[in-house]
PDB file of C-alpha atoms in Angstrom:
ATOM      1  CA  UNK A  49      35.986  43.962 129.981  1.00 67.00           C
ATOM      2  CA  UNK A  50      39.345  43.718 128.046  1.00 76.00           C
ATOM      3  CA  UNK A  51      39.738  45.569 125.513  1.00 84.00           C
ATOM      4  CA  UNK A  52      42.699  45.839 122.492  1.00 89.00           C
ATOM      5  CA  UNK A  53      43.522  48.835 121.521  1.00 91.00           C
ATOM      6  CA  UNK A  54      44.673  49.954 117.795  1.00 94.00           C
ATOM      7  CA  UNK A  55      48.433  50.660 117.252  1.00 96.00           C
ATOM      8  CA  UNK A  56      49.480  53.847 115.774  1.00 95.00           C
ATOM      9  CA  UNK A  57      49.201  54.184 112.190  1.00 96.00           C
ATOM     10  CA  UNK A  58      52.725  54.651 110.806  1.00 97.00           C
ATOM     11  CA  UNK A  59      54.074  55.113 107.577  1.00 98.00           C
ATOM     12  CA  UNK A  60      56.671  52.590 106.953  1.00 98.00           C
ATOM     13  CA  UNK A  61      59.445  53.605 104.063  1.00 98.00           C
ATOM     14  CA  UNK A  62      61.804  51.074 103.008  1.00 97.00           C
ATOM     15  CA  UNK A  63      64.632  50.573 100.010  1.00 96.00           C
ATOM     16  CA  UNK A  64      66.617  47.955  98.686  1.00 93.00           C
ATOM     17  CA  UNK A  65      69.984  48.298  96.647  1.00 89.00           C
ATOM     18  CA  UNK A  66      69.703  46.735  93.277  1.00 86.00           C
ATOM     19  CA  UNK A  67      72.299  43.771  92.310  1.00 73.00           C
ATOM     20  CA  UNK A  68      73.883  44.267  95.956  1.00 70.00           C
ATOM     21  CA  UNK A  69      74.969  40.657  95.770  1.00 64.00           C
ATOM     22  CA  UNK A  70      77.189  41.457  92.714  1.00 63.00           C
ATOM     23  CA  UNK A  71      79.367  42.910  94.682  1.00 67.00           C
ATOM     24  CA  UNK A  72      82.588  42.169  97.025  1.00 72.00           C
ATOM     25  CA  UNK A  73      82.120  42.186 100.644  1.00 78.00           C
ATOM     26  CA  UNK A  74      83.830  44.796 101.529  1.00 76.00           C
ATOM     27  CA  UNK A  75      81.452  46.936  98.685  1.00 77.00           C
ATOM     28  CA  UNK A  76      78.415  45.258 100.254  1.00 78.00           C
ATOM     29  CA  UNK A  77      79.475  47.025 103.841  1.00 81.00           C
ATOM     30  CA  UNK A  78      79.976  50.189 102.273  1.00 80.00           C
ATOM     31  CA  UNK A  79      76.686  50.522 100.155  1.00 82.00           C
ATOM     32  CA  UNK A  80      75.067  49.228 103.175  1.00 82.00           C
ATOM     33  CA  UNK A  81      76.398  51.987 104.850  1.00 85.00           C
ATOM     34  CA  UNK A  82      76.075  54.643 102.628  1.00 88.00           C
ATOM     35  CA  UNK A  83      72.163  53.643 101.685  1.00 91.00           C
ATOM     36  CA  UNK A  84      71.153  55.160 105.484  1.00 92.00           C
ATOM     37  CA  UNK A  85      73.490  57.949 104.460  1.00 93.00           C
ATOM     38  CA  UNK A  86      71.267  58.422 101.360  1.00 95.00           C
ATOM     39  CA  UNK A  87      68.323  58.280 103.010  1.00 96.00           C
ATOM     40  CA  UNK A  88      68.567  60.326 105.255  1.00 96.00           C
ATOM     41  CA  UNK A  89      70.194  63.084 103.327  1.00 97.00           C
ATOM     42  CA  UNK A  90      67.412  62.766 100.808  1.00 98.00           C
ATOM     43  CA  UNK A  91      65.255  63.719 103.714  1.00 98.00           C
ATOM     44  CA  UNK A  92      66.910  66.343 105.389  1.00 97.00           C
ATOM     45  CA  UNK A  93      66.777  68.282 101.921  1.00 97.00           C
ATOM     46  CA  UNK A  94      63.101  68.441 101.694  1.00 97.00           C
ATOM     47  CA  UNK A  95      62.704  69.204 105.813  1.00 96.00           C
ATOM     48  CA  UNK A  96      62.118  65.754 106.869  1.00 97.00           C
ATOM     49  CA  UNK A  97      65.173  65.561 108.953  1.00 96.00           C
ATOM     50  CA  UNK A  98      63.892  65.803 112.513  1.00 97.00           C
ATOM     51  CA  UNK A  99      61.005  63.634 111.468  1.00 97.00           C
ATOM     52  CA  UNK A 100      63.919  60.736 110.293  1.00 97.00           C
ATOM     53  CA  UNK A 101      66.183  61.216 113.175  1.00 96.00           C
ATOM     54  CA  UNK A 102      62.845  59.998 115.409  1.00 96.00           C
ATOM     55  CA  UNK A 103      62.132  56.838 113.209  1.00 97.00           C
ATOM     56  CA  UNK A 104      60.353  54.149 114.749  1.00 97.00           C
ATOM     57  CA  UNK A 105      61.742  50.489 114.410  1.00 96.00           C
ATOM     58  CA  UNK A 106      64.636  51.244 112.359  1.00 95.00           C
ATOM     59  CA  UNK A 107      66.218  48.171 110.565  1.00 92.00           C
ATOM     60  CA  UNK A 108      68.988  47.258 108.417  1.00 88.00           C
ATOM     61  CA  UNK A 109      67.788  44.740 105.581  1.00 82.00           C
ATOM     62  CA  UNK A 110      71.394  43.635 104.286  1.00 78.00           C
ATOM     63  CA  UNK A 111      71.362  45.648 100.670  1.00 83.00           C
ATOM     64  CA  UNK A 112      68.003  48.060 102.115  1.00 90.00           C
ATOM     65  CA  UNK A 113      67.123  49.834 105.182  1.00 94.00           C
ATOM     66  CA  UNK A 114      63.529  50.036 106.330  1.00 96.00           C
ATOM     67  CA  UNK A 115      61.334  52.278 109.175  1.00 97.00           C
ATOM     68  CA  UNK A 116      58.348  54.038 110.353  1.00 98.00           C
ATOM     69  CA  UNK A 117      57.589  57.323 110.363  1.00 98.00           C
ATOM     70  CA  UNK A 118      54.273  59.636 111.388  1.00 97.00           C
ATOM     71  CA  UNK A 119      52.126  59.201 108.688  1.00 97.00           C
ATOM     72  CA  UNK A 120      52.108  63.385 108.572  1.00 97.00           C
ATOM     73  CA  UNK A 121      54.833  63.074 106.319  1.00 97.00           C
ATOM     74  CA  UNK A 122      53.106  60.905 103.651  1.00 98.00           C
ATOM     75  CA  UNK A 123      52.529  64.343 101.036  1.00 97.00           C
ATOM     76  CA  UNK A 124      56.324  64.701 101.365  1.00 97.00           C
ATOM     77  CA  UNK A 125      57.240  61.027 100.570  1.00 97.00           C
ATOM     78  CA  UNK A 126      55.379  60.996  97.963  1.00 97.00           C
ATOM     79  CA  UNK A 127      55.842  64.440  96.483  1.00 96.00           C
ATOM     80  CA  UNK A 128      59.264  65.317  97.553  1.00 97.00           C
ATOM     81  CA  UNK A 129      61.273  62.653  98.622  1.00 97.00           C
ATOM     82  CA  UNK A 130      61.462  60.530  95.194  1.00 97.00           C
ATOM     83  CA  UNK A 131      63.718  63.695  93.361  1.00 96.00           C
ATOM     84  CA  UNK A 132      65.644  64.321  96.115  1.00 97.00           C
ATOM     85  CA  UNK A 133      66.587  60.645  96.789  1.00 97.00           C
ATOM     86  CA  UNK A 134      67.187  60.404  92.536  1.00 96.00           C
ATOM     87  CA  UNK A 135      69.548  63.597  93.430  1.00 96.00           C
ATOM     88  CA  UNK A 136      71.134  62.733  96.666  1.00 96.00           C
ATOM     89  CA  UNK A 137      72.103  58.741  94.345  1.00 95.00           C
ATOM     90  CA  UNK A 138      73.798  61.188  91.880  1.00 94.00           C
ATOM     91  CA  UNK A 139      76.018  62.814  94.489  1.00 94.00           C
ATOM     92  CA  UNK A 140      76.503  59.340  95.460  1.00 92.00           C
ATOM     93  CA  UNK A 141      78.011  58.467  92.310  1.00 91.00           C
ATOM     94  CA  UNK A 142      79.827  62.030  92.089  1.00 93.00           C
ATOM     95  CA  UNK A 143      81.984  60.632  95.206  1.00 92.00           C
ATOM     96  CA  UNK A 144      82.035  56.373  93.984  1.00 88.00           C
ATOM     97  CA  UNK A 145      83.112  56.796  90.816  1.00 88.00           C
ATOM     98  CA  UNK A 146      85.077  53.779  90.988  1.00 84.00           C
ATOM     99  CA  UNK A 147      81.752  52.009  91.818  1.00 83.00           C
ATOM    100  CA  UNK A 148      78.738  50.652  89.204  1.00 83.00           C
ATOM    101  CA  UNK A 149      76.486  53.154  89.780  1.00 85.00           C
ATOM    102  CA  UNK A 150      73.829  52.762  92.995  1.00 90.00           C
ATOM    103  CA  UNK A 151      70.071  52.545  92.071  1.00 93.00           C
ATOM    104  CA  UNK A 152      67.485  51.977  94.766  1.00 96.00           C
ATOM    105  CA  UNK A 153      64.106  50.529  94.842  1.00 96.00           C
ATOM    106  CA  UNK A 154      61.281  52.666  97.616  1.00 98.00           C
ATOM    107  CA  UNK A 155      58.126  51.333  98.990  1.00 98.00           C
ATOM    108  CA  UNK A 156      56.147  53.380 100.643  1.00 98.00           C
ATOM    109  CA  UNK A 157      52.804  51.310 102.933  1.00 98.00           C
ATOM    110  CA  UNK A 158      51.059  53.257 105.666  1.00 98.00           C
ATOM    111  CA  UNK A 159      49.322  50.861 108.570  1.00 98.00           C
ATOM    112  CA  UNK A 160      49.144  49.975 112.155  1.00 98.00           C
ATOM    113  CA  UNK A 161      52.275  48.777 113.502  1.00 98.00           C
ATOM    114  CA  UNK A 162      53.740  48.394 116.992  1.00 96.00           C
ATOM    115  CA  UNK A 163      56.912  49.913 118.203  1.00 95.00           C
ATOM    116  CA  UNK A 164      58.728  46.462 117.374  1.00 95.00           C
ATOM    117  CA  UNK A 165      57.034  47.149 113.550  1.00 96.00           C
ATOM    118  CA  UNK A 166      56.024  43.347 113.514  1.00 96.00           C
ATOM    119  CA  UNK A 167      52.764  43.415 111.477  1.00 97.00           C
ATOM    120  CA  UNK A 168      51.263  42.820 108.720  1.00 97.00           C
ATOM    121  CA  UNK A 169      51.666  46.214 106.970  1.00 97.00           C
ATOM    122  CA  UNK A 170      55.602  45.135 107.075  1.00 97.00           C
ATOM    123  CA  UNK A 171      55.365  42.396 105.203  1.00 97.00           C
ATOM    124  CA  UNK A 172      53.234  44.101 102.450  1.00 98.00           C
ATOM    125  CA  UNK A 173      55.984  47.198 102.113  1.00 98.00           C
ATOM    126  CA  UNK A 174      58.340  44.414 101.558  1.00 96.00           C
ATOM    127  CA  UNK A 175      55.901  42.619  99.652  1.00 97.00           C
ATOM    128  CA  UNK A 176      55.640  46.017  97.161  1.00 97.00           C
ATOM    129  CA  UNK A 177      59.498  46.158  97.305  1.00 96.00           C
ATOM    130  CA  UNK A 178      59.822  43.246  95.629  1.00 94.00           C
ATOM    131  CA  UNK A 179      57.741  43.454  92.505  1.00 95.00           C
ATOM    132  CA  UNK A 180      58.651  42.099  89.775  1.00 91.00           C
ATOM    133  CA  UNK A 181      57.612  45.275  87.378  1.00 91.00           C
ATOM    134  CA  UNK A 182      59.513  47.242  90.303  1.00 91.00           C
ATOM    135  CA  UNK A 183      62.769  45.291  89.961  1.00 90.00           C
ATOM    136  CA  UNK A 184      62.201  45.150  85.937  1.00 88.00           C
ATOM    137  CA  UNK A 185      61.916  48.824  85.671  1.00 86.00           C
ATOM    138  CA  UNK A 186      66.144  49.447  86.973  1.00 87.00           C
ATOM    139  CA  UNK A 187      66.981  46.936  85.250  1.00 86.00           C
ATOM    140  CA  UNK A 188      65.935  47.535  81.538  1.00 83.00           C
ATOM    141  CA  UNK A 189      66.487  51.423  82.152  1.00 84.00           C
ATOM    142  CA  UNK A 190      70.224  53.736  81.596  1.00 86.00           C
ATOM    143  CA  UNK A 191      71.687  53.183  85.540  1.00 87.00           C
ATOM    144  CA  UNK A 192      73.608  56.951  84.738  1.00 85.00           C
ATOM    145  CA  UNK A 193      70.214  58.481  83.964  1.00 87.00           C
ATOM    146  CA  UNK A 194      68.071  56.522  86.125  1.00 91.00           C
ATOM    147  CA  UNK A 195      68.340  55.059  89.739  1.00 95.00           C
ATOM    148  CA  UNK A 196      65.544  55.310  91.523  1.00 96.00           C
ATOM    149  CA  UNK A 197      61.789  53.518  91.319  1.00 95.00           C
ATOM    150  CA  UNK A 198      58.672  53.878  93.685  1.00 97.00           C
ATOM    151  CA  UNK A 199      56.346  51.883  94.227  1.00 98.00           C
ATOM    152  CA  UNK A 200      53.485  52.703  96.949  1.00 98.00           C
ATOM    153  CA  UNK A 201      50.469  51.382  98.034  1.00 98.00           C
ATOM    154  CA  UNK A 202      46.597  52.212  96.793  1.00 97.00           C
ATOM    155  CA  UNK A 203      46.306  53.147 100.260  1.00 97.00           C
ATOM    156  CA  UNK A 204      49.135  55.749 100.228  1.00 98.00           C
ATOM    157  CA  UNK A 205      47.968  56.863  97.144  1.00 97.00           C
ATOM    158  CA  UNK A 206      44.387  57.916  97.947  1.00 97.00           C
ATOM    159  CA  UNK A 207      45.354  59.205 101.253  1.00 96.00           C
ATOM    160  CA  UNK A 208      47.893  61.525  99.442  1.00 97.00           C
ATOM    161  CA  UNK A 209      45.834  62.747  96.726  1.00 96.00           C
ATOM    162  CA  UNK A 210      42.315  62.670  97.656  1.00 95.00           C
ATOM    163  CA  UNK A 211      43.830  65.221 100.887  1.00 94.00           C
ATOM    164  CA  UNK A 212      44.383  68.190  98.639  1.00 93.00           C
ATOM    165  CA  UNK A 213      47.944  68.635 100.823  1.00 92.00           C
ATOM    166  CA  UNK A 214      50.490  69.825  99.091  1.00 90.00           C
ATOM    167  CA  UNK A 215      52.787  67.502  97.108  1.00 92.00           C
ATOM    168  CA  UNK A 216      54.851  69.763  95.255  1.00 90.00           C
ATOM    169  CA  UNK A 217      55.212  69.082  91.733  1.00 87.00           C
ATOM    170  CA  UNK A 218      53.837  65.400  91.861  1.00 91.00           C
ATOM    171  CA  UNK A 219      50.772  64.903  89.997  1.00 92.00           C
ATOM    172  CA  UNK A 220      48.699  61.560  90.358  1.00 93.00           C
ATOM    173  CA  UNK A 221      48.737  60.655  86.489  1.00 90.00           C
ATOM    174  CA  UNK A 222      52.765  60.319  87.216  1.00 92.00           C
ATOM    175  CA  UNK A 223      52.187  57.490  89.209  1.00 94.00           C
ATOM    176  CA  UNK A 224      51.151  53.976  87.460  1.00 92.00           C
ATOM    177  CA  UNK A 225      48.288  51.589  88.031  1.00 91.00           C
ATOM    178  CA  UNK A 226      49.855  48.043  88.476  1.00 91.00           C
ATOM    179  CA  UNK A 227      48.125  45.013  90.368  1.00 93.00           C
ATOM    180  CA  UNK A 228      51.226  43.448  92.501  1.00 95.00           C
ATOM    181  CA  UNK A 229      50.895  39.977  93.292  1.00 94.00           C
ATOM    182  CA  UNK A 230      54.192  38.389  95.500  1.00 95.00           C
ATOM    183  CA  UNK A 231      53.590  35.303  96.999  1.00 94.00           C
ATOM    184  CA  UNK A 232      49.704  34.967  98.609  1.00 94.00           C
ATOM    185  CA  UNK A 233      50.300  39.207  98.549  1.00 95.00           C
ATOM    186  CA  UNK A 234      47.667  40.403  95.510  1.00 96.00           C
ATOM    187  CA  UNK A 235      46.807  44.442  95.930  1.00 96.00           C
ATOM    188  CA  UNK A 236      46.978  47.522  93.780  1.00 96.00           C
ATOM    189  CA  UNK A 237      49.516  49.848  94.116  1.00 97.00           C
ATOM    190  CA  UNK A 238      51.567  52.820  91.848  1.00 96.00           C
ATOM    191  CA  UNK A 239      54.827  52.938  90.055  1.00 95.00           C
ATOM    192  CA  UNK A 240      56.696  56.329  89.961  1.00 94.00           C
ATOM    193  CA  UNK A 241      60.043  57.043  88.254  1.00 93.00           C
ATOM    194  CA  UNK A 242      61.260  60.596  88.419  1.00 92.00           C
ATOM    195  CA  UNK A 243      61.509  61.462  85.270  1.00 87.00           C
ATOM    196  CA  UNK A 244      59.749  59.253  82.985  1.00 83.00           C
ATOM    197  CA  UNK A 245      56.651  59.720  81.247  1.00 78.00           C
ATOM    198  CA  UNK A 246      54.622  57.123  81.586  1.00 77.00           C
ATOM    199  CA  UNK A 247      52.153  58.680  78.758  1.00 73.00           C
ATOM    200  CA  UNK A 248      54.897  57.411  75.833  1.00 69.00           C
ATOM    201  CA  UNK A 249      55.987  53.991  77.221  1.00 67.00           C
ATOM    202  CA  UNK A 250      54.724  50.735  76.221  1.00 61.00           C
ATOM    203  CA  UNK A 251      51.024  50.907  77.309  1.00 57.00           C
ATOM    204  CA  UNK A 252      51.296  46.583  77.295  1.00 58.00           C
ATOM    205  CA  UNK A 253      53.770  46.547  80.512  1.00 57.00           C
ATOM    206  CA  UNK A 254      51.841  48.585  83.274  1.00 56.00           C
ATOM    207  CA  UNK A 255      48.035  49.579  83.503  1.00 49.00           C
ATOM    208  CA  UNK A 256      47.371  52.889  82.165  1.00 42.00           C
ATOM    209  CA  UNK A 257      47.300  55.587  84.721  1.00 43.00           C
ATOM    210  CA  UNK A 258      45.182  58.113  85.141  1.00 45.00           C
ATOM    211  CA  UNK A 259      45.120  61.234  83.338  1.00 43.00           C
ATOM    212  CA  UNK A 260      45.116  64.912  84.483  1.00 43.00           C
ATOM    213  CA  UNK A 261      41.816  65.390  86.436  1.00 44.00           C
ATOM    214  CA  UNK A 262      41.064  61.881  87.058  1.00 45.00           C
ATOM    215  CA  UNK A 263      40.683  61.883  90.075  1.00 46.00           C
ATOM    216  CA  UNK A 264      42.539  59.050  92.992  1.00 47.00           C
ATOM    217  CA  UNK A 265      40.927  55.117  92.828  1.00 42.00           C
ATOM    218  CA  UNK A 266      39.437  55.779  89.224  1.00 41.00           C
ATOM    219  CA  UNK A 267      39.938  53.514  86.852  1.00 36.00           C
ATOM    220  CA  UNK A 268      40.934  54.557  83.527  1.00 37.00           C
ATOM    221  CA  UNK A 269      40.110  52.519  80.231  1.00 32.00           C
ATOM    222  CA  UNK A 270      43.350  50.899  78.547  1.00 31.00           C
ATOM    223  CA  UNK A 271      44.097  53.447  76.044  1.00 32.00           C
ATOM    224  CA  UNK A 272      44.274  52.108  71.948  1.00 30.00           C
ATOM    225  CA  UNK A 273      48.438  54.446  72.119  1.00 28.00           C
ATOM    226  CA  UNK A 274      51.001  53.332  69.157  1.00 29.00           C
ATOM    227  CA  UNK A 275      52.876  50.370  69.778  1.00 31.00           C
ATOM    228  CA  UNK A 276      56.632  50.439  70.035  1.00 31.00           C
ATOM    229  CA  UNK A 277      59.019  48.326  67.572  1.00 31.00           C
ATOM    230  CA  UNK A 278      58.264  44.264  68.704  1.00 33.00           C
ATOM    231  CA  UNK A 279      60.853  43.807  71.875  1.00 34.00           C
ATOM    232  CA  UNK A 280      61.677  47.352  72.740  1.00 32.00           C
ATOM    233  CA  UNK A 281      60.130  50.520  74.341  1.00 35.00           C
ATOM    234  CA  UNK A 282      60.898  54.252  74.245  1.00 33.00           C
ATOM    235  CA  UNK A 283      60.603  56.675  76.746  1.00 35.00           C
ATOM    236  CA  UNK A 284      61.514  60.177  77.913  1.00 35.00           C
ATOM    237  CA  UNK A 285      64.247  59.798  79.707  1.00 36.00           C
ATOM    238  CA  UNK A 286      65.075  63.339  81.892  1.00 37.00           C
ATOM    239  CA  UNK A 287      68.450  62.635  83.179  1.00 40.00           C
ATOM    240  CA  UNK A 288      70.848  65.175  85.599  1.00 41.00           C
ATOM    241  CA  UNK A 289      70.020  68.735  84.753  1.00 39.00           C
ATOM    242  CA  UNK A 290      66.492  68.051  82.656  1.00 38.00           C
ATOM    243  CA  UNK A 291      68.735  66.434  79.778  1.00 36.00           C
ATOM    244  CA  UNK A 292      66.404  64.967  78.055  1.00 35.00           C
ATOM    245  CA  UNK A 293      67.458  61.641  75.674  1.00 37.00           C
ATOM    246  CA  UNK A 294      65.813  58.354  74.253  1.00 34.00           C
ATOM    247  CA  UNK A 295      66.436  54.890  74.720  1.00 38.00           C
ATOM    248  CA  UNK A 296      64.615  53.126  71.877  1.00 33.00           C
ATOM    249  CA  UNK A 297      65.921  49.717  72.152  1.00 34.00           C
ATOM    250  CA  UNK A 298      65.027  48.200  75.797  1.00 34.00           C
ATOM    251  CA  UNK A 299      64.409  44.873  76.426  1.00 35.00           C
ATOM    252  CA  UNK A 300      60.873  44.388  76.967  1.00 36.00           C
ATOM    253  CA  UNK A 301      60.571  41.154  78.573  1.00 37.00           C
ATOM    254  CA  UNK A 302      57.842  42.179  81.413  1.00 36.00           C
ATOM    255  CA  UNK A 303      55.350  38.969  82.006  1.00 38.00           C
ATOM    256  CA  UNK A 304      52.597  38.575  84.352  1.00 38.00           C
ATOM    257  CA  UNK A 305      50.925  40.590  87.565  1.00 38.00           C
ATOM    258  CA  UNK A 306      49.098  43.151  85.269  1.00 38.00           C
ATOM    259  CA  UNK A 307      45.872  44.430  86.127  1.00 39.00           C
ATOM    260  CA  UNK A 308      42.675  44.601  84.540  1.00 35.00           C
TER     261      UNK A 308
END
């Protein structure tokens, strides 16, 4: 009898530049270059070098890069790697300041792939990558104070908080319900920012997240919170050393792919 065996579940991690085409082409080839650099710098702070340096189908997207890892680093990805990427951006800047400022968008998927990574959970971490509430959220926010946004899968998300692992400081409330739907692609994920408190901001744009000790995969009521000023939002916005500042005027122009 023949029989098909499973490949191995990986976790695939990818990121994409924001507004890469804006720029020259000799600025294209350097981001491009210097978002691997990022990465993996990002990842050798919180211990995940070794674990980067034996990435499985490792790919260059043009303004992202994208690969697998062993899902046993999923806690960290989630927990860890979002602050230290938002740190290792600012160093980025420290040494471009000639340069707008980089921000990055992260998916995070977890699946089985082959060692060529040609599957289906590939397309749906680029499918999450390119949200629209994903892509929304860099641009309406301060790219000095802001620059980078998460988005991972339901999947991810249970795994990583129904486990009990540790996760550092991340709680599960941090990370916000949204239904993404790109293309014939229509599943729930979360939104994380470092930083922002998702309790204060415009309760119309995302689906509310859960609240400390709901636990992963329940679903919270929409909660009645004051409305913001028509056409704007304010946040917390906890920029490089906890500075802590609000933007009250944002652009609120968010339409479609919300949940309920």
């Amino acid at each position: 009898m023949s029989q098909s065996r499973l490949w191995p579940y990986r976790a695939v991690l990818a990121v994409d530049a924001r507004n890469f085409s804006s720029h020259t082409s000799t600025v294209m080839r350097q981001i491009n270059a210097d978002i691997q650099r990022v990465v993996e710098g990002a990842l050798g702070a919180i211990g995940l070098g070794e674990d980067w340096e034996g990435r499985a189908f490792p790919q260059h997207t043009g303004d992202g890069y994208v690969a697998g890892m062993d899902t046993a680093v999923l806690p960290a990805l989630v927990g860890w790697f979002p602050e230290a990427l938002q740190a290792a951006l600012w160093q980025w800047r420290r040494a471009n300041p000639g340069l707008p400022p980089l921000q990055l968008r992260v998916s995070v998927h977890v699946g089985p792939l082959p060692d060529d990574g040609l599957g289906v959970p590939m397309v749906h971490t680029h499918r999450l990558l390119d949200d629209s509430a994903l892509r929304e959220l860099l641009a309406r926010v301060d790219p000095k104070t802001y620059n980078t946004a998460v988005i991972i899968s339901e999947r991810v998300y249970e795994d990583v908080f129904e486990s009990g692992l540790a996760v550092g400081g991340a709680l599960a409330s941090q990370f916000a319900a949204r239904f993404v739907r790109v293309k014939t692609f229509a599943q729930p994920a979360r939104l994380h920012v470092p930083g922002l408190d998702w309790g204060i901001a415009d309760p119309s744009i995302f689906d509310v997240p859960e609240r400390p000790g709901d636990g992963p995969g329940r679903t919270t009521a929409p909660q009645h919170l004051p409305q913001p000023p028509s056409g704007s939002v304010s946040f917390s916005q906890y920029g490089q050393g906890g500075t802590q500042g609000v933007n009250p005027t944002v652009t609120n122009h968010f339409g479609g792919g919300h949940q309920s």
